[in-house]
The first five atom37 places (N, CA, C, CB, O) and aatype in JSON, in Angstrom:
{
  "aatype": [20, 20, 20, 20, 20, 20, 20, 20, 20, 20, 20, 20, 20, 20, 20, 20, 20, 20, 20, 20, 20, 20, 20, 20, 20, 20, 20, 20, 20, 20, 20, 20, 20, 20, 20, 20, 20, 20, 20, 20, 20, 20, 20, 20, 20, 20, 20, 20, 20, 20, 20, 20, 20, 20, 20, 20, 20, 20, 20, 20, 20, 20, 20, 20, 20, 20, 20, 20, 20, 20, 20, 20, 20, 20, 20, 20, 20, 20, 20, 20, 20, 20, 20, 20, 20, 20, 20, 20, 20, 20, 20, 20, 20, 20, 20, 20, 20, 20, 20, 20, 20],
  "atom_mask": [
    [1, 1, 1, 1, 1],
    [1, 1, 1, 1, 1],
    [1, 1, 1, 1, 1],
    [1, 1, 1, 1, 1],
    [1, 1, 1, 1, 1],
    [1, 1, 1, 1, 1],
    [1, 1, 1, 1, 1],
    [1, 1, 1, 1, 1],
    [1, 1, 1, 1, 1],
    [1, 1, 1, 1, 1],
    [1, 1, 1, 1, 1],
    [1, 1, 1, 1, 1],
    [1, 1, 1, 1, 1],
    [1, 1, 1, 1, 1],
    [1, 1, 1, 1, 1],
    [1, 1, 1, 1, 1],
    [1, 1, 1, 1, 1],
    [1, 1, 1, 1, 1],
    [1, 1, 1, 1, 1],
    [1, 1, 1, 1, 1],
    [1, 1, 1, 1, 1],
    [1, 1, 1, 1, 1],
    [1, 1, 1, 1, 1],
    [1, 1, 1, 1, 1],
    [1, 1, 1, 1, 1],
    [1, 1, 1, 1, 1],
    [1, 1, 1, 1, 1],
    [1, 1, 1, 1, 1],
    [1, 1, 1, 1, 1],
    [1, 1, 1, 1, 1],
    [1, 1, 1, 1, 1],
    [1, 1, 1, 1, 1],
    [1, 1, 1, 1, 1],
    [1, 1, 1, 1, 1],
    [1, 1, 1, 1, 1],
    [1, 1, 1, 1, 1],
    [1, 1, 1, 1, 1],
    [1, 1, 1, 1, 1],
    [1, 1, 1, 1, 1],
    [1, 1, 1, 1, 1],
    [1, 1, 1, 1, 1],
    [1, 1, 1, 1, 1],
    [1, 1, 1, 1, 1],
    [1, 1, 1, 1, 1],
    [1, 1, 1, 1, 1],
    [1, 1, 1, 1, 1],
    [1, 1, 1, 1, 1],
    [1, 1, 1, 1, 1],
    [1, 1, 1, 1, 1],
    [1, 1, 1, 1, 1],
    [1, 1, 1, 1, 1],
    [1, 1, 1, 1, 1],
    [1, 1, 1, 1, 1],
    [1, 1, 1, 1, 1],
    [1, 1, 1, 1, 1],
    [1, 1, 1, 1, 1],
    [1, 1, 1, 1, 1],
    [1, 1, 1, 1, 1],
    [1, 1, 1, 1, 1],
    [1, 1, 1, 1, 1],
    [1, 1, 1, 1, 1],
    [1, 1, 1, 1, 1],
    [1, 1, 1, 1, 1],
    [1, 1, 1, 1, 1],
    [1, 1, 1, 1, 1],
    [1, 1, 1, 1, 1],
    [1, 1, 1, 1, 1],
    [1, 1, 1, 1, 1],
    [1, 1, 1, 1, 1],
    [1, 1, 1, 1, 1],
    [1, 1, 1, 1, 1],
    [1, 1, 1, 1, 1],
    [1, 1, 1, 1, 1],
    [1, 1, 1, 1, 1],
    [1, 1, 1, 1, 1],
    [1, 1, 1, 1, 1],
    [1, 1, 1, 1, 1],
    [1, 1, 1, 1, 1],
    [1, 1, 1, 1, 1],
    [1, 1, 1, 1, 1],
    [1, 1, 1, 1, 1],
    [1, 1, 1, 1, 1],
    [1, 1, 1, 1, 1],
    [1, 1, 1, 1, 1],
    [1, 1, 1, 1, 1],
    [1, 1, 1, 1, 1],
    [1, 1, 1, 1, 1],
    [1, 1, 1, 1, 1],
    [1, 1, 1, 1, 1],
    [1, 1, 1, 1, 1],
    [1, 1, 1, 1, 1],
    [1, 1, 1, 1, 1],
    [1, 1, 1, 1, 1],
    [1, 1, 1, 1, 1],
    [1, 1, 1, 1, 1],
    [1, 1, 1, 1, 1],
    [1, 1, 1, 1, 1],
    [1, 1, 1, 1, 1],
    [1, 1, 1, 1, 1],
    [1, 1, 1, 1, 1],
    [1, 1, 1, 1, 1]
  ],
  "atom_positions": [
    [[-109.72, -142.21, 98.59], [-108.88, -143.4, 98.61], [-109.34, -144.42, 97.57], [-108.9, -144.02, 99.99], [-108.51, -145.11, 96.97]],
    [[-110.66, -144.51, 97.35], [-111.17, -145.45, 96.37], [-110.72, -145.13, 94.96], [-112.67, -145.48, 96.43], [-110.45, -146.03, 94.17]],
    [[-110.62, -143.83, 94.63], [-110.18, -143.42, 93.31], [-108.72, -143.79, 93.09], [-110.37, -141.91, 93.12], [-108.34, -144.21, 92.0]],
    [[-107.89, -143.65, 94.13], [-106.48, -144.01, 94.05], [-106.32, -145.51, 93.81], [-105.74, -143.59, 95.32], [-105.51, -145.93, 92.99]],
    [[-107.09, -146.31, 94.52], [-107.04, -147.76, 94.35], [-107.52, -148.16, 92.95], [-107.91, -148.45, 95.42], [-106.91, -149.01, 92.31]],
    [[-108.59, -147.54, 92.49], [-109.11, -147.81, 91.14], [-108.06, -147.48, 90.09], [-110.4, -147.0, 90.88], [-107.85, -148.25, 89.16]],
    [[-107.4, -146.34, 90.23], [-106.37, -145.93, 89.28], [-105.18, -146.89, 89.3], [-105.9, -144.5, 89.58], [-104.66, -147.25, 88.25]],
    [[-104.76, -147.31, 90.5], [-103.63, -148.22, 90.62], [-103.92, -149.57, 89.99], [-103.27, -148.4, 92.09], [-103.05, -150.16, 89.35]],
    [[-105.13, -150.06, 90.16], [-105.47, -151.38, 89.63], [-105.79, -151.37, 88.14], [-106.63, -151.94, 90.38], [-105.3, -152.21, 87.39]],
    [[-106.62, -150.42, 87.71], [-107.18, -150.49, 86.37], [-106.5, -149.6, 85.34], [-108.6, -150.16, 86.43], [-106.72, -149.79, 84.15]],
    [[-105.7, -148.63, 85.75], [-105.04, -147.77, 84.78], [-103.53, -147.98, 84.75], [-105.35, -146.32, 85.09], [-102.92, -147.89, 83.69]],
    [[-102.93, -148.24, 85.89], [-101.47, -148.37, 85.95], [-101.01, -149.8, 86.16], [-100.93, -147.5, 87.06], [-99.83, -150.08, 86.0]],
    [[-101.9, -150.7, 86.51], [-101.51, -152.07, 86.8], [-101.42, -152.93, 85.56], [-102.49, -152.68, 87.76], [-101.25, -152.44, 84.44]],
    [[-101.55, -154.22, 85.77], [-101.43, -155.17, 84.67], [-102.72, -155.39, 83.9], [-100.94, -156.48, 85.19], [-102.7, -155.94, 82.8]],
    [[-103.84, -154.97, 84.44], [-105.12, -155.22, 83.78], [-105.19, -154.6, 82.39], [-106.26, -154.69, 84.63], [-105.66, -155.27, 81.48]],
    [[-104.74, -153.35, 82.17], [-104.75, -152.83, 80.8], [-103.88, -153.66, 79.85], [-104.27, -151.38, 80.79], [-104.23, -153.83, 78.68]],
    [[-102.76, -154.17, 80.35], [-101.89, -155.0, 79.51], [-102.59, -156.31, 79.14], [-100.55, -155.3, 80.23], [-102.52, -156.76, 78.0]],
    [[-103.27, -156.92, 80.12], [-103.99, -158.16, 79.83], [-105.14, -157.9, 78.86], [-104.53, -158.77, 81.13], [-105.42, -158.74, 78.01]],
    [[-105.78, -156.78, 78.99], [-106.88, -156.43, 78.09], [-106.37, -156.27, 76.66], [-107.57, -155.14, 78.56], [-106.99, -156.77, 75.72]],
    [[-105.25, -155.59, 76.49], [-104.67, -155.41, 75.15], [-104.23, -156.75, 74.57], [-103.47, -154.43, 75.2], [-104.41, -157.01, 73.38]],
    [[-103.65, -157.61, 75.42], [-103.21, -158.92, 74.96], [-104.42, -159.76, 74.52], [-102.44, -159.64, 76.07], [-104.34, -160.45, 73.51]],
    [[-105.51, -159.69, 75.26], [-106.71, -160.44, 74.89], [-107.31, -159.92, 73.58], [-107.76, -160.35, 76.02], [-107.76, -160.7, 72.75]],
    [[-107.3, -158.6, 73.39], [-107.81, -158.03, 72.15], [-106.98, -158.47, 70.95], [-107.84, -156.51, 72.23], [-107.52, -158.82, 69.9]],
    [[-105.65, -158.44, 71.1], [-104.78, -158.86, 70.01], [-104.91, -160.35, 69.73], [-103.32, -158.52, 70.33], [-104.9, -160.77, 68.57]],
    [[-105.03, -161.16, 70.77], [-105.2, -162.61, 70.59], [-106.52, -162.89, 69.88], [-105.14, -163.35, 71.94], [-106.58, -163.76, 69.01]],
    [[-107.56, -162.17, 70.24], [-108.86, -162.34, 69.58], [-108.77, -162.0, 68.1], [-109.92, -161.47, 70.26], [-109.3, -162.73, 67.26]],
    [[-108.11, -160.89, 67.77], [-107.95, -160.5, 66.37], [-107.14, -161.55, 65.61], [-107.27, -159.13, 66.26], [-107.48, -161.9, 64.48]],
    [[-106.07, -162.05, 66.23], [-105.24, -163.07, 65.57], [-106.06, -164.32, 65.28], [-104.02, -163.41, 66.44], [-105.94, -164.91, 64.21]],
    [[-106.89, -164.75, 66.23], [-107.71, -165.94, 66.03], [-108.77, -165.72, 64.96], [-108.38, -166.35, 67.34], [-109.09, -166.63, 64.2]],
    [[-109.32, -164.51, 64.88], [-110.28, -164.2, 63.82], [-109.62, -164.26, 62.45], [-110.9, -162.82, 64.05], [-110.22, -164.75, 61.49]],
    [[-108.39, -163.76, 62.36], [-107.68, -163.82, 61.08], [-107.35, -165.25, 60.69], [-106.39, -162.99, 61.15], [-107.45, -165.61, 59.52]],
    [[-106.96, -166.08, 61.67], [-106.67, -167.49, 61.39], [-107.94, -168.2, 60.93], [-106.09, -168.18, 62.65], [-107.91, -168.99, 59.99]],
    [[-109.06, -167.93, 61.6], [-110.34, -168.54, 61.21], [-110.74, -168.11, 59.79], [-111.45, -168.17, 62.21], [-111.24, -168.92, 59.01]],
    [[-110.5, -166.84, 59.48], [-110.81, -166.35, 58.13], [-109.92, -167.04, 57.09], [-110.62, -164.82, 58.07], [-110.39, -167.37, 56.01]],
    [[-108.65, -167.24, 57.42], [-107.74, -167.93, 56.5], [-108.19, -169.37, 56.27], [-106.31, -167.91, 57.05], [-108.16, -169.86, 55.14]],
    [[-108.6, -170.05, 57.34], [-109.05, -171.44, 57.2], [-110.34, -171.5, 56.4], [-109.26, -172.08, 58.59], [-110.51, -172.4, 55.57]],
    [[-111.25, -170.56, 56.63], [-112.53, -170.56, 55.91], [-112.33, -170.31, 54.42], [-113.47, -169.51, 56.5], [-113.15, -170.74, 53.61]],
    [[-111.27, -169.61, 54.05], [-111.03, -169.26, 52.64], [-109.89, -170.05, 52.03], [-110.75, -167.79, 52.52], [-109.3, -169.62, 51.04]],
    [[-109.57, -171.2, 52.59], [-108.43, -171.97, 52.11], [-108.6, -172.39, 50.64], [-108.24, -173.2, 52.98], [-107.6, -172.53, 49.93]],
    [[-109.82, -172.58, 50.18], [-110.05, -172.98, 48.79], [-110.59, -171.85, 47.92], [-111.0, -174.14, 48.74], [-110.99, -172.09, 46.78]],
    [[-110.61, -170.63, 48.42], [-111.09, -169.49, 47.65], [-109.99, -169.01, 46.71], [-111.56, -168.34, 48.58], [-108.91, -168.63, 47.17]],
    [[-110.24, -169.03, 45.41], [-109.21, -168.58, 44.47], [-108.86, -167.1, 44.69], [-109.67, -168.8, 43.02], [-109.75, -166.26, 44.81]],
    [[-107.58, -166.82, 44.73], [-107.11, -165.45, 44.84], [-107.17, -164.85, 46.23], [-107.87, -164.62, 43.94], [-106.84, -163.67, 46.4]],
    [[-107.59, -165.61, 47.23], [-107.67, -165.07, 48.59], [-106.26, -164.81, 49.11], [-108.43, -166.05, 49.54], [-105.37, -165.64, 48.95]],
    [[-106.06, -163.66, 49.73], [-104.76, -163.3, 50.3], [-104.77, -163.59, 51.8], [-104.43, -161.8, 50.03], [-105.64, -163.1, 52.53]],
    [[-103.81, -164.37, 52.24], [-103.69, -164.72, 53.66], [-103.47, -163.46, 54.48], [-102.52, -165.72, 53.89], [-102.72, -162.58, 54.08]],
    [[-104.13, -163.38, 55.64], [-104.01, -162.23, 56.53], [-103.43, -162.68, 57.86], [-105.38, -161.54, 56.73], [-103.76, -163.76, 58.36]],
    [[-102.57, -161.84, 58.44], [-101.98, -162.15, 59.73], [-101.52, -160.85, 60.39], [-100.78, -163.15, 59.57], [-101.47, -159.8, 59.76]],
    [[-101.18, -160.96, 61.68], [-100.56, -159.84, 62.39], [-99.31, -160.36, 63.06], [-101.55, -159.21, 63.44], [-99.2, -161.55, 63.37]],
    [[-98.36, -159.47, 63.28], [-97.16, -159.81, 64.04], [-97.51, -159.59, 65.51], [-95.9, -158.95, 63.6], [-97.36, -158.49, 66.03]],
    [[-97.97, -160.65, 66.17], [-98.51, -160.56, 67.52], [-97.51, -159.96, 68.49], [-98.94, -161.93, 68.0], [-97.86, -159.08, 69.28]],
    [[-96.26, -160.42, 68.46], [-95.26, -159.95, 69.41], [-94.99, -158.45, 69.25], [-93.96, -160.73, 69.23], [-94.93, -157.72, 70.24]],
    [[-94.82, -158.01, 68.02], [-94.54, -156.59, 67.76], [-95.72, -155.72, 68.18], [-94.21, -156.37, 66.29], [-95.53, -154.68, 68.81]],
    [[-96.93, -156.14, 67.82], [-98.11, -155.36, 68.17], [-98.32, -155.31, 69.68], [-99.35, -155.95, 67.49], [-98.7, -154.26, 70.21]],
    [[-98.06, -156.42, 70.37], [-98.22, -156.43, 71.83], [-97.19, -155.53, 72.49], [-98.1, -157.86, 72.36], [-97.51, -154.79, 73.42]],
    [[-95.94, -155.59, 72.02], [-94.91, -154.72, 72.58], [-95.25, -153.24, 72.37], [-93.54, -155.04, 71.96], [-95.08, -152.43, 73.28]],
    [[-95.73, -152.89, 71.19], [-96.05, -151.48, 70.93], [-97.28, -151.04, 71.73], [-96.29, -151.24, 69.43], [-97.4, -149.86, 72.07]],
    [[-98.2, -151.97, 72.02], [-99.38, -151.61, 72.8], [-99.06, -151.45, 74.28], [-100.47, -152.67, 72.62], [-99.67, -150.63, 74.96]],
    [[-98.1, -152.22, 74.77], [-97.78, -152.2, 76.2], [-96.74, -151.15, 76.54], [-97.29, -153.55, 76.64], [-96.85, -150.48, 77.57]],
    [[-95.72, -150.99, 75.69], [-94.64, -150.05, 76.0], [-95.17, -148.62, 76.03], [-93.5, -150.17, 74.97], [-95.85, -148.16, 75.11]],
    [[-94.86, -147.95, 77.09], [-95.26, -146.56, 77.22], [-94.15, -145.68, 76.65], [-95.55, -146.19, 78.71], [-92.98, -146.0, 76.83]],
    [[-94.49, -144.61, 75.97], [-93.44, -143.74, 75.43], [-92.64, -143.07, 76.56], [-94.06, -142.66, 74.52], [-93.19, -142.78, 77.63]],
    [[-91.36, -142.85, 76.31], [-90.5, -142.23, 77.32], [-90.76, -140.73, 77.43], [-89.03, -142.49, 76.98], [-90.47, -140.13, 78.46]],
    [[-91.29, -140.13, 76.39], [-91.57, -138.71, 76.39], [-93.02, -138.49, 76.79], [-91.27, -138.07, 75.01], [-93.93, -139.08, 76.2]],
    [[-93.23, -137.65, 77.79], [-94.61, -137.32, 78.16], [-95.18, -136.4, 77.09], [-94.68, -136.67, 79.58], [-94.57, -135.38, 76.76]],
    [[-96.31, -136.74, 76.58], [-96.91, -135.93, 75.53], [-98.39, -135.71, 75.82], [-96.73, -136.59, 74.16], [-99.03, -136.47, 76.54]],
    [[-98.86, -134.7, 75.27], [-100.28, -134.4, 75.39], [-100.69, -133.59, 74.18], [-100.59, -133.64, 76.72], [-99.9, -132.82, 73.63]],
    [[-101.9, -133.76, 73.77], [-102.39, -132.98, 72.64], [-103.4, -131.98, 73.16], [-103.01, -133.88, 71.55], [-104.24, -132.3, 74.0]],
    [[-103.32, -130.78, 72.65], [-104.25, -129.73, 73.06], [-105.4, -129.59, 72.09], [-103.53, -128.42, 73.18], [-106.36, -128.87, 72.35]],
    [[-105.29, -130.28, 70.96], [-106.32, -130.21, 69.93], [-106.52, -131.62, 69.39], [-105.93, -129.21, 68.8], [-105.53, -132.32, 69.17]],
    [[-107.76, -132.07, 69.16], [-107.97, -133.44, 68.65], [-107.33, -133.68, 67.29], [-109.45, -133.73, 68.56], [-107.13, -134.83, 66.9]],
    [[-107.01, -132.61, 66.56], [-106.39, -132.79, 65.24], [-104.88, -132.9, 65.32], [-106.77, -131.63, 64.34], [-104.23, -133.14, 64.3]],
    [[-104.29, -132.74, 66.5], [-102.85, -132.89, 66.66], [-102.46, -134.36, 66.54], [-102.38, -132.31, 68.01], [-103.24, -135.25, 66.89]],
    [[-101.27, -134.6, 66.06], [-100.75, -135.96, 65.94], [-100.06, -136.33, 67.25], [-99.77, -136.09, 64.73], [-99.14, -135.63, 67.67]],
    [[-100.49, -137.42, 67.91], [-99.86, -137.79, 69.19], [-98.46, -138.36, 68.97], [-100.72, -138.81, 69.95], [-98.19, -139.0, 67.95]],
    [[-97.57, -138.13, 69.94], [-96.23, -138.7, 69.9], [-96.24, -140.09, 70.5], [-95.23, -137.8, 70.66], [-97.12, -140.42, 71.3]],
    [[-95.29, -140.91, 70.1], [-95.18, -142.24, 70.69], [-96.25, -143.17, 70.19], [-95.24, -142.15, 72.19], [-96.7, -143.07, 69.05]],
    [[-96.66, -144.08, 71.05], [-97.67, -145.07, 70.7], [-99.05, -144.44, 70.78], [-97.58, -146.3, 71.63], [-99.45, -143.93, 71.82]],
    [[-99.77, -144.48, 69.69], [-101.14, -143.98, 69.7], [-102.02, -145.06, 70.3], [-101.61, -143.58, 68.25], [-102.06, -146.17, 69.76]],
    [[-102.74, -144.8, 71.38], [-103.5, -145.85, 72.05], [-104.65, -146.38, 71.21], [-104.04, -145.34, 73.35], [-105.06, -147.53, 71.39]],
    [[-105.18, -145.59, 70.3], [-106.33, -146.03, 69.5], [-105.93, -146.56, 68.13], [-107.3, -144.9, 69.34], [-106.79, -146.81, 67.28]],
    [[-104.64, -146.73, 67.89], [-104.17, -147.21, 66.59], [-104.52, -148.69, 66.46], [-102.64, -146.97, 66.43], [-104.15, -149.49, 67.32]],
    [[-105.21, -149.06, 65.39], [-105.51, -150.48, 65.22], [-104.26, -151.25, 64.8], [-106.63, -150.68, 64.16], [-103.35, -150.67, 64.21]],
    [[-104.19, -152.55, 65.1], [-103.03, -153.35, 64.71], [-102.9, -153.39, 63.18], [-103.13, -154.77, 65.27], [-103.88, -153.34, 62.45]],
    [[-101.67, -153.49, 62.75], [-101.39, -153.57, 61.31], [-101.61, -155.0, 60.83], [-99.94, -153.09, 60.99], [-100.95, -155.92, 61.3]],
    [[-102.55, -155.18, 59.91], [-102.85, -156.51, 59.37], [-102.06, -156.69, 58.08], [-104.39, -156.68, 59.11], [-102.18, -155.9, 57.14]],
    [[-101.25, -157.74, 58.06], [-100.43, -158.04, 56.89], [-101.19, -158.97, 55.96], [-99.07, -158.67, 57.3], [-101.88, -159.89, 56.41]],
    [[-101.07, -158.73, 54.67], [-101.75, -159.54, 53.69], [-100.73, -160.09, 52.71], [-102.85, -158.73, 52.95], [-99.94, -159.33, 52.15]],
    [[-100.72, -161.41, 52.5], [-99.79, -162.07, 51.61], [-100.51, -162.45, 50.33], [-99.15, -163.31, 52.27], [-101.46, -163.23, 50.36]],
    [[-100.08, -161.9, 49.19], [-100.77, -162.16, 47.94], [-100.11, -163.26, 47.1], [-100.85, -160.9, 47.13], [-100.77, -163.88, 46.27]],
    [[-98.82, -163.51, 47.32], [-98.16, -164.52, 46.52], [-98.61, -165.91, 46.94], [-96.65, -164.4, 46.64], [-98.91, -166.14, 48.11]],
    [[-98.67, -166.84, 45.98], [-99.06, -168.21, 46.3], [-97.83, -168.94, 46.83], [-99.67, -168.95, 45.06], [-96.86, -169.16, 46.11]],
    [[-97.91, -169.32, 48.09], [-96.78, -169.98, 48.75], [-97.05, -171.45, 49.05], [-96.44, -169.26, 50.03], [-96.15, -172.17, 49.47]],
    [[-98.29, -171.9, 48.83], [-98.59, -173.29, 49.15], [-98.56, -174.14, 47.89], [-99.94, -173.4, 49.85], [-98.4, -173.63, 46.79]],
    [[-98.73, -175.44, 48.06], [-98.62, -176.35, 46.94], [-99.88, -176.43, 46.07], [-98.28, -177.7, 47.44], [-99.83, -177.0, 44.98]],
    [[-101.0, -175.88, 46.52], [-102.23, -175.95, 45.73], [-102.24, -174.94, 44.59], [-103.43, -175.74, 46.61], [-102.85, -175.2, 43.55]],
    [[-101.6, -173.8, 44.77], [-101.6, -172.77, 43.74], [-102.89, -171.99, 43.67], [-101.32, -173.39, 42.42], [-103.06, -171.16, 42.77]],
    [[-103.83, -172.23, 44.6], [-105.12, -171.55, 44.59], [-105.0, -170.17, 45.22], [-106.18, -172.39, 45.33], [-105.49, -169.18, 44.67]],
    [[-104.33, -170.1, 46.37], [-104.19, -168.83, 47.1], [-102.97, -168.91, 48.0], [-105.47, -168.51, 47.93], [-102.17, -169.85, 47.89]],
    [[-102.81, -167.94, 48.9], [-101.62, -167.89, 49.73], [-101.83, -168.44, 51.14], [-101.13, -166.48, 49.82], [-100.98, -168.23, 52.01]],
    [[-102.95, -169.14, 51.39], [-103.2, -169.67, 52.73], [-102.31, -170.86, 52.98], [-104.68, -170.05, 52.9], [-102.38, -171.45, 54.06]]
  ]
}
């Protein structure tokens, strides 16, 4: 019975979703801090993530049940270990002309 309760709470419940949301929020804040720290660095490219899109892809479960029989197989749907896509802006969009922050 304890295993069933553990599975219901920690694998199928909201805790994995909250954990993914906290990880993405932490990454977003690190990127913002990096952008602020490099605001006067010439040529620095602003970095960001699309938080909403990344959170939706991390939480949404694929409709097709899939399994891999070999570690070299490509998984279908959302890959759970896929890192978020970090976008980098190289064009100068601000009024200083130093970088894109």
